[in-house]
Each structure stands twice: as C-alpha cells, then as structure tokens.
GROMACS .gro file of C-alpha atoms in nm:
model
  279
    1MET     CA    1   0.017   0.044  -0.006
    2THR     CA    2   0.154   0.292  -0.037
    3GLN     CA    3   0.110   0.540   0.193
    4ASP     CA    4  -0.032   0.923  -0.040
    5PRO     CA    5  -0.251   1.146   0.240
    6TYR     CA    6  -0.248   1.372  -0.109
    7HIS     CA    7  -0.449   1.105  -0.286
    8TYR     CA    8  -0.700   0.989   0.058
    9ALA     CA    9  -0.757   1.370   0.074
   10LEU     CA   10  -0.863   1.409  -0.286
   11ILE     CA   11  -1.063   1.079  -0.255
   12ALA     CA   12  -1.207   1.193   0.008
   13ARG     CA   13  -1.369   1.540  -0.148
   14ALA     CA   14  -1.496   1.288  -0.444
   15ILE     CA   15  -1.673   1.083  -0.233
   16ASP     CA   16  -1.885   1.396  -0.004
   17HIS     CA   17  -1.947   1.516  -0.437
   18ILE     CA   18  -1.990   1.221  -0.522
   19GLY     CA   19  -2.299   1.153  -0.197
   20GLU     CA   20  -2.451   1.508  -0.182
   21THR     CA   21  -2.565   1.429  -0.642
   22LYS     CA   22  -2.575   1.070  -0.600
   23ALA     CA   23  -2.935   1.067  -0.727
   24ALA     CA   24  -2.794   1.279  -1.080
   25GLN     CA   25  -2.540   1.004  -1.123
   26PRO     CA   26  -2.218   1.230  -1.113
   27ARG     CA   27  -2.038   1.216  -1.457
   28LEU     CA   28  -1.642   1.196  -1.451
   29ASP     CA   29  -1.627   1.575  -1.527
   30ASP     CA   30  -1.802   1.690  -1.283
   31VAL     CA   31  -1.617   1.502  -1.045
   32ALA     CA   32  -1.323   1.639  -1.107
   33GLU     CA   33  -1.453   1.985  -1.142
   34ALA     CA   34  -1.586   1.929  -0.754
   35VAL     CA   35  -1.266   1.871  -0.699
   36GLY     CA   36  -1.010   2.090  -0.821
   37LEU     CA   37  -0.886   1.922  -1.165
   38SER     CA   38  -0.892   1.824  -1.505
   39PRO     CA   39  -1.034   1.542  -1.604
   40ALA     CA   40  -0.821   1.366  -1.659
   41HIS     CA   41  -0.603   1.452  -1.414
   42PHE     CA   42  -0.811   1.343  -1.186
   43GLN     CA   43  -0.901   0.984  -1.356
   44ARG     CA   44  -0.547   0.972  -1.375
   45VAL     CA   45  -0.490   0.971  -1.029
   46PHE     CA   46  -0.785   0.791  -0.886
   47SER     CA   47  -0.730   0.469  -1.069
   48GLN     CA   48  -0.347   0.519  -0.937
   49TRP     CA   49  -0.475   0.509  -0.606
   50VAL     CA   50  -0.835   0.312  -0.675
   51GLY     CA   51  -0.757   0.064  -0.902
   52VAL     CA   52  -1.043   0.087  -1.081
   53SER     CA   53  -1.234   0.388  -1.251
   54PRO     CA   54  -1.442   0.699  -1.110
   55LYS     CA   55  -1.693   0.540  -1.182
   56ARG     CA   56  -1.673   0.196  -1.029
   57TYR     CA   57  -1.541   0.302  -0.726
   58GLN     CA   58  -1.902   0.504  -0.736
   59GLN     CA   59  -2.015   0.219  -0.759
   60TYR     CA   60  -1.868   0.035  -0.461
   61LEU     CA   61  -1.970   0.282  -0.196
   62THR     CA   62  -2.349   0.244  -0.195
   63LEU     CA   63  -2.509  -0.038   0.018
   64ASP     CA   64  -2.609  -0.200  -0.285
   65HIS     CA   65  -2.256  -0.269  -0.221
   66ALA     CA   66  -2.247  -0.368   0.099
   67LYS     CA   67  -2.529  -0.659  -0.017
   68THR     CA   68  -2.346  -0.760  -0.220
   69LEU     CA   69  -2.011  -0.844  -0.060
   70LEU     CA   70  -2.301  -1.030   0.179
   71ARG     CA   71  -2.420  -1.225  -0.093
   72ASP     CA   72  -2.149  -1.264  -0.359
   73ARG     CA   73  -1.850  -1.260  -0.035
   74PHE     CA   74  -1.989  -1.297   0.230
   75THR     CA   75  -1.709  -1.533   0.543
   76VAL     CA   76  -1.855  -1.794   0.722
   77LEU     CA   77  -1.570  -1.759   0.997
   78ASP     CA   78  -1.568  -2.096   1.063
   79THR     CA   79  -1.365  -2.204   0.736
   80ALA     CA   80  -1.253  -1.888   0.653
   81HIS     CA   81  -0.913  -1.892   0.792
   82GLU     CA   82  -0.899  -2.360   0.683
   83ALA     CA   83  -0.905  -2.207   0.379
   84GLY     CA   84  -0.600  -2.016   0.375
   85LEU     CA   85  -0.832  -1.672   0.328
   86SER     CA   86  -0.688  -1.469   0.653
   87GLY     CA   87  -0.338  -1.522   0.536
   88SER     CA   88  -0.397  -1.506   0.136
   89GLY     CA   89  -0.656  -1.261   0.104
   90ARG     CA   90  -0.460  -0.988   0.256
   91LEU     CA   91  -0.438  -0.711   0.017
   92HIS     CA   92  -0.081  -0.620   0.251
   93ASP     CA   93   0.239  -0.749   0.220
   94LEU     CA   94   0.334  -0.825   0.579
   95PHE     CA   95   0.275  -1.094   0.850
   96LEU     CA   96   0.113  -0.983   1.174
   97ARG     CA   97   0.211  -1.156   1.494
   98TRP     CA   98  -0.042  -1.062   1.771
   99GLU     CA   99  -0.078  -1.083   2.212
  100ALA     CA  100  -0.295  -1.019   2.415
  101MET     CA  101  -0.188  -0.755   2.726
  102SER     CA  102  -0.356  -1.009   3.012
  103PRO     CA  103  -0.703  -0.923   3.219
  104GLY     CA  104  -0.503  -0.764   3.492
  105ASP     CA  105  -0.246  -0.558   3.304
  106TYR     CA  106  -0.562  -0.463   3.150
  107ALA     CA  107  -0.764  -0.401   3.500
  108VAL     CA  108  -0.508  -0.109   3.574
  109GLY     CA  109  -0.549   0.067   3.280
  110GLY     CA  110  -0.245   0.036   3.160
  111ALA     CA  111   0.038   0.132   3.450
  112GLY     CA  112   0.396   0.076   3.437
  113LEU     CA  113   0.369   0.102   3.075
  114THR     CA  114   0.510   0.359   2.858
  115ILE     CA  115   0.318   0.427   2.525
  116HIS     CA  116   0.491   0.593   2.208
  117TRP     CA  117   0.300   0.773   1.982
  118ASP     CA  118   0.266   0.992   1.631
  119TRP     CA  119   0.115   1.123   1.427
  120SER     CA  120   0.187   0.983   1.027
  121ASP     CA  121   0.045   1.008   0.659
  122THR     CA  122  -0.197   0.682   0.544
  123PRO     CA  123  -0.413   0.603   0.222
  124PHE     CA  124  -0.691   0.672   0.374
  125GLY     CA  125  -0.614   1.032   0.609
  126GLU     CA  126  -0.415   1.059   0.844
  127ALA     CA  127  -0.363   0.848   1.109
  128LEU     CA  128  -0.327   0.911   1.521
  129ALA     CA  129   0.014   0.512   1.553
  130MET     CA  130   0.071   0.422   1.934
  131ALA     CA  131   0.272   0.121   2.022
  132THR     CA  132   0.422  -0.046   2.285
  133GLU     CA  133   0.760  -0.174   2.393
  134ARG     CA  134   0.551  -0.533   2.183
  135GLY     CA  135   0.416  -0.354   1.926
  136LEU     CA  136   0.161  -0.187   1.766
  137CYS     CA  137  -0.158  -0.105   2.039
  138GLY     CA  138  -0.339   0.174   1.888
  139LEU     CA  139  -0.414   0.299   1.528
  140ALA     CA  140  -0.739   0.619   1.487
  141PHE     CA  141  -0.806   0.826   1.115
  142THR     CA  142  -0.836   1.128   1.244
  143ALA     CA  143  -1.046   1.261   0.833
  144GLU     CA  144  -1.361   1.294   1.030
  145VAL     CA  145  -1.280   1.323   1.379
  146GLY     CA  146  -0.933   1.565   1.486
  147ARG     CA  147  -0.632   1.504   1.663
  148ALA     CA  148  -0.794   1.593   1.942
  149GLU     CA  149  -1.056   1.366   1.991
  150ALA     CA  150  -0.829   1.153   1.841
  151MET     CA  151  -0.595   1.144   2.093
  152ARG     CA  152  -0.851   1.192   2.357
  153ASP     CA  153  -1.032   0.840   2.261
  154MET     CA  154  -0.676   0.640   2.237
  155ARG     CA  155  -0.505   0.785   2.611
  156ALA     CA  156  -0.857   0.784   2.741
  157ARG     CA  157  -0.838   0.321   2.711
  158TRP     CA  158  -0.482   0.331   2.894
  159PRO     CA  159  -0.535   0.612   3.135
  160LYS     CA  160  -0.246   0.558   3.369
  161ALA     CA  161   0.003   0.497   3.113
  162GLU     CA  162   0.303   0.667   3.036
  163TYR     CA  163   0.282   0.906   2.646
  164GLN     CA  164   0.606   0.936   2.507
  165GLN     CA  165   0.600   1.140   2.150
  166SER     CA  166   0.851   0.894   1.959
  167PRO     CA  167   0.841   0.901   1.511
  168ASP     CA  168   1.217   0.674   1.528
  169VAL     CA  169   0.976   0.447   1.784
  170ILE     CA  170   0.617   0.467   1.485
  171ALA     CA  171   0.784   0.546   1.144
  172PRO     CA  172   0.906   0.172   1.085
  173LEU     CA  173   0.630  -0.001   1.327
  174LEU     CA  174   0.338   0.205   1.102
  175GLY     CA  175   0.658   0.141   0.723
  176ALA     CA  176   0.506  -0.211   0.790
  177ALA     CA  177   0.223  -0.183   0.864
  178LEU     CA  178   0.086   0.011   0.575
  179GLY     CA  179   0.252  -0.205   0.316
  180GLY     CA  180   0.613  -0.288   0.371
  181LYS     CA  181   0.796  -0.645   0.374
  182GLY     CA  182   0.848  -0.840   0.753
  183GLU     CA  183   0.618  -0.934   1.048
  184THR     CA  184   0.394  -0.665   1.166
  185ALA     CA  185   0.361  -0.738   1.601
  186LEU     CA  186   0.056  -0.641   1.722
  187HIS     CA  187   0.011  -0.551   2.146
  188LEU     CA  188  -0.420  -0.615   2.152
  189ILE     CA  189  -0.515  -0.403   2.495
  190GLY     CA  190  -0.875  -0.523   2.614
  191ALA     CA  191  -1.073  -0.716   2.763
  192PRO     CA  192  -1.098  -1.086   2.727
  193PHE     CA  193  -1.412  -1.051   2.547
  194GLN     CA  194  -1.301  -0.740   2.293
  195ILE     CA  195  -1.001  -0.971   2.223
  196LYS     CA  196  -1.218  -1.263   2.123
  197VAL     CA  197  -1.435  -1.047   1.927
  198TRP     CA  198  -1.070  -0.907   1.773
  199GLU     CA  199  -0.925  -1.222   1.710
  200ALA     CA  200  -1.227  -1.340   1.490
  201LEU     CA  201  -1.206  -0.991   1.329
  202LEU     CA  202  -0.857  -1.144   1.212
  203ASN     CA  203  -1.009  -1.398   0.994
  204ILE     CA  204  -1.180  -1.190   0.800
  205PRO     CA  205  -1.002  -1.201   0.432
  206SER     CA  206  -0.909  -0.863   0.234
  207GLY     CA  207  -1.241  -0.751   0.020
  208HIS     CA  208  -1.482  -0.985   0.212
  209VAL     CA  209  -1.700  -0.948   0.489
  210THR     CA  210  -1.928  -1.113   0.773
  211THR     CA  211  -2.197  -1.008   1.016
  212TYR     CA  212  -2.198  -0.894   1.412
  213SER     CA  213  -2.421  -1.198   1.471
  214GLU     CA  214  -2.199  -1.394   1.290
  215ILE     CA  215  -1.886  -1.279   1.479
  216ALA     CA  216  -2.118  -1.349   1.795
  217ARG     CA  217  -2.211  -1.694   1.707
  218LYS     CA  218  -1.762  -1.778   1.614
  219ILE     CA  219  -1.655  -1.660   1.973
  220GLY     CA  220  -2.011  -1.878   2.111
  221SER     CA  221  -2.208  -1.554   2.209
  222PRO     CA  222  -2.429  -1.588   1.938
  223LYS     CA  223  -2.702  -1.391   2.169
  224ALA     CA  224  -2.478  -1.082   2.182
  225VAL     CA  225  -2.470  -0.921   1.909
  226ARG     CA  226  -2.520  -0.605   2.021
  227ALA     CA  227  -2.161  -0.656   2.226
  228VAL     CA  228  -2.007  -0.802   1.953
  229GLY     CA  229  -2.096  -0.450   1.837
  230THR     CA  230  -1.980  -0.258   2.085
  231ALA     CA  231  -1.637  -0.473   2.109
  232VAL     CA  232  -1.577  -0.436   1.717
  233GLY     CA  233  -1.662  -0.019   1.792
  234ARG     CA  234  -1.369  -0.028   2.062
  235ASN     CA  235  -1.120  -0.199   1.831
  236PRO     CA  236  -0.804  -0.005   1.942
  237ILE     CA  237  -0.588  -0.145   1.619
  238SER     CA  238  -0.824   0.010   1.293
  239TRP     CA  239  -0.803  -0.117   0.953
  240LEU     CA  240  -0.516  -0.387   1.058
  241ILE     CA  241  -0.754  -0.530   1.275
  242PRO     CA  242  -1.040  -0.492   0.947
  243CYS     CA  243  -1.342  -0.408   1.251
  244HIS     CA  244  -1.460  -0.213   0.906
  245ARG     CA  245  -1.555  -0.573   0.761
  246ALA     CA  246  -1.817  -0.608   0.982
  247LEU     CA  247  -2.165  -0.551   0.871
  248ARG     CA  248  -2.493  -0.555   0.981
  249LYS     CA  249  -2.757  -0.865   0.867
  250SER     CA  250  -2.940  -0.572   0.611
  251GLY     CA  251  -2.588  -0.525   0.404
  252GLY     CA  252  -2.618  -0.153   0.635
  253LEU     CA  253  -2.275  -0.037   0.650
  254GLY     CA  254  -2.338  -0.003   1.075
  255GLY     CA  255  -2.112   0.197   1.240
  256TYR     CA  256  -1.753   0.292   1.233
  257HIS     CA  257  -1.573   0.460   1.477
  258TRP     CA  258  -1.385   0.664   1.273
  259GLY     CA  259  -1.671   0.782   1.078
  260LEU     CA  260  -1.820   0.635   0.825
  261PRO     CA  261  -1.699   0.785   0.483
  262VAL     CA  262  -1.341   0.656   0.631
  263LYS     CA  263  -1.531   0.309   0.676
  264ARG     CA  264  -1.652   0.310   0.294
  265ALA     CA  265  -1.334   0.379   0.166
  266MET     CA  266  -1.158   0.091   0.323
  267LEU     CA  267  -1.421  -0.143   0.213
  268ALA     CA  268  -1.412   0.019  -0.145
  269TRP     CA  269  -1.024  -0.035  -0.237
  270GLU     CA  270  -0.995  -0.346  -0.061
  271SER     CA  271  -1.343  -0.422  -0.355
  272ALA     CA  272  -1.159  -0.265  -0.609
  273ARG     CA  273  -0.846  -0.407  -0.542
  274LEU     CA  274  -0.899  -0.815  -0.539
  275GLU     CA  275  -1.113  -0.768  -0.890
  276GLY     CA  276  -0.784  -0.652  -1.006
  277GLU     CA  277  -0.610  -0.936  -0.846
  278ALA     CA  278  -0.870  -1.150  -0.991
  279SER     CA  279  -0.888  -0.976  -1.298
   0.00000   0.00000   0.00000
C-alpha cells in the first residue's frame, strides 16, 4: 500500500461530492471539477490510488455494494482460516503477530506501561499510531473526528500509561503495517471478550465481509450481537484488525468509530484491489 495522504484527501473530497449528488449520478467531469482537477488528471490520480475507474468506484460506495459483498463475499468464519483466506487473502505484504495483555494488566489501565505515539500519513488520511515495546497497540484515523478527539479517545483506553511522542519508534512499525516487508507485531489491549471479537475479525479476508451476528456465533455467544458490535467499535487498531469488514445482516454498513466515509473508502479500496488481482 502506497502511503499518499494527498490521494486520500482527493478521494475523500470526491466521495463527499458523489454522496451529495448521488441522485444525479455525477459524471467524471463533474467530480473532477468538484475536486479542482482536470478530468484527465483526476482519472489518472484516482486510478493510481484505487485501481479502477471513478465510475466503478462510485458503485462500490453504495449500500447496494455492501449487500453484494454479503451475498457474494460473505465469510463464514469457521472455514475462512482453513481455506487460507486469512493469510493469503490479506492485501498487505505482511505477517501479523499478535498477543494480548493479561486481564490483570488491562484492569490497571496501563499503569507502568510506556506508550509511544506519533501522527502519520496513510492512504486513508492522517492517523494517530501508538505502540508499546511489544508492537502497535493503537491506530486511529483523524479525517472525520480530528486530532484532539483521536488523542482523547486513545488515551482514555489506557489512562494510567505514560505517553511519549516517538517518531523514530512509530515510523518503522507503521511502515511495515501499511505495506512494508516483514512481520508486524500487534499488542492488543482489551477485555477478554473484546479480544475474542478482535481475533475473529483477524480471520476475515481482505475484500470480504461478515456480520455482527456471525462473529457472535463464532465466539460462542450467539445472543451477544449488541455486545459484539460494541467490541468491534472499541477495536484500538483500525484497518489492521479489520472492523470495517463487519456489516449488519441487512447489508447496512453499521457504524464506524472513525467515521463512515473512512469505512466506505476502506471497503471500496479492498474490493477494487481484489478485482484487480483477479483480472
């Protein structure tokens, strides 16, 4: 994945325009004008980022696309791992190694823990990345919520930890996580139930989706759909733990902690990349 915040900012503006004028089915020229580029330049930049035409991408951003994903690319979590989907299906050239803090460590709110952090550019806008000595423990996107809210949200999860801005620590970790080579270590900080939900999310292959109720069934709590939804929303490591791949049974996107435009962009990006690999 190429790190290019300009491309994301451009597409975010295009998404806003498409959403506002969806009923009119805006043409390429209209969207290009709305983002301040010539049609040819917009088409080229857009295709470089997402791999398909703006028109095709527009189709991916609709509710109908989410319903199509549920029909054609719904992942039954019992078989995803056995089929190799959770490994080869991820569109990142990385290997995720993860471990969870003990319940006791979680209960004390990060006391005695040093958490390094920094702001970083990503294909989905600016992100706040956090890490312990064991790996990435937080990844929040600021495009819709802003820096102050992202920082407040993340620090509230581990209120007793020591925080230190450390660009030299964060840069290599996030570089690997966003498409570099080698292993990416994750340090999950959450309650035991949340950890179960996040582990299930890690088994959803890129370009595919599941439902909150399917996750609840997979972790042995079929009636806890609402609690699963809450745990999905509390995932501290967005994108790498793919909470954006959890949808409602109806095909609705549900919520997304860092804003639905970011969730739509992630799903559309993955779908386009998967289609490109298959062609």
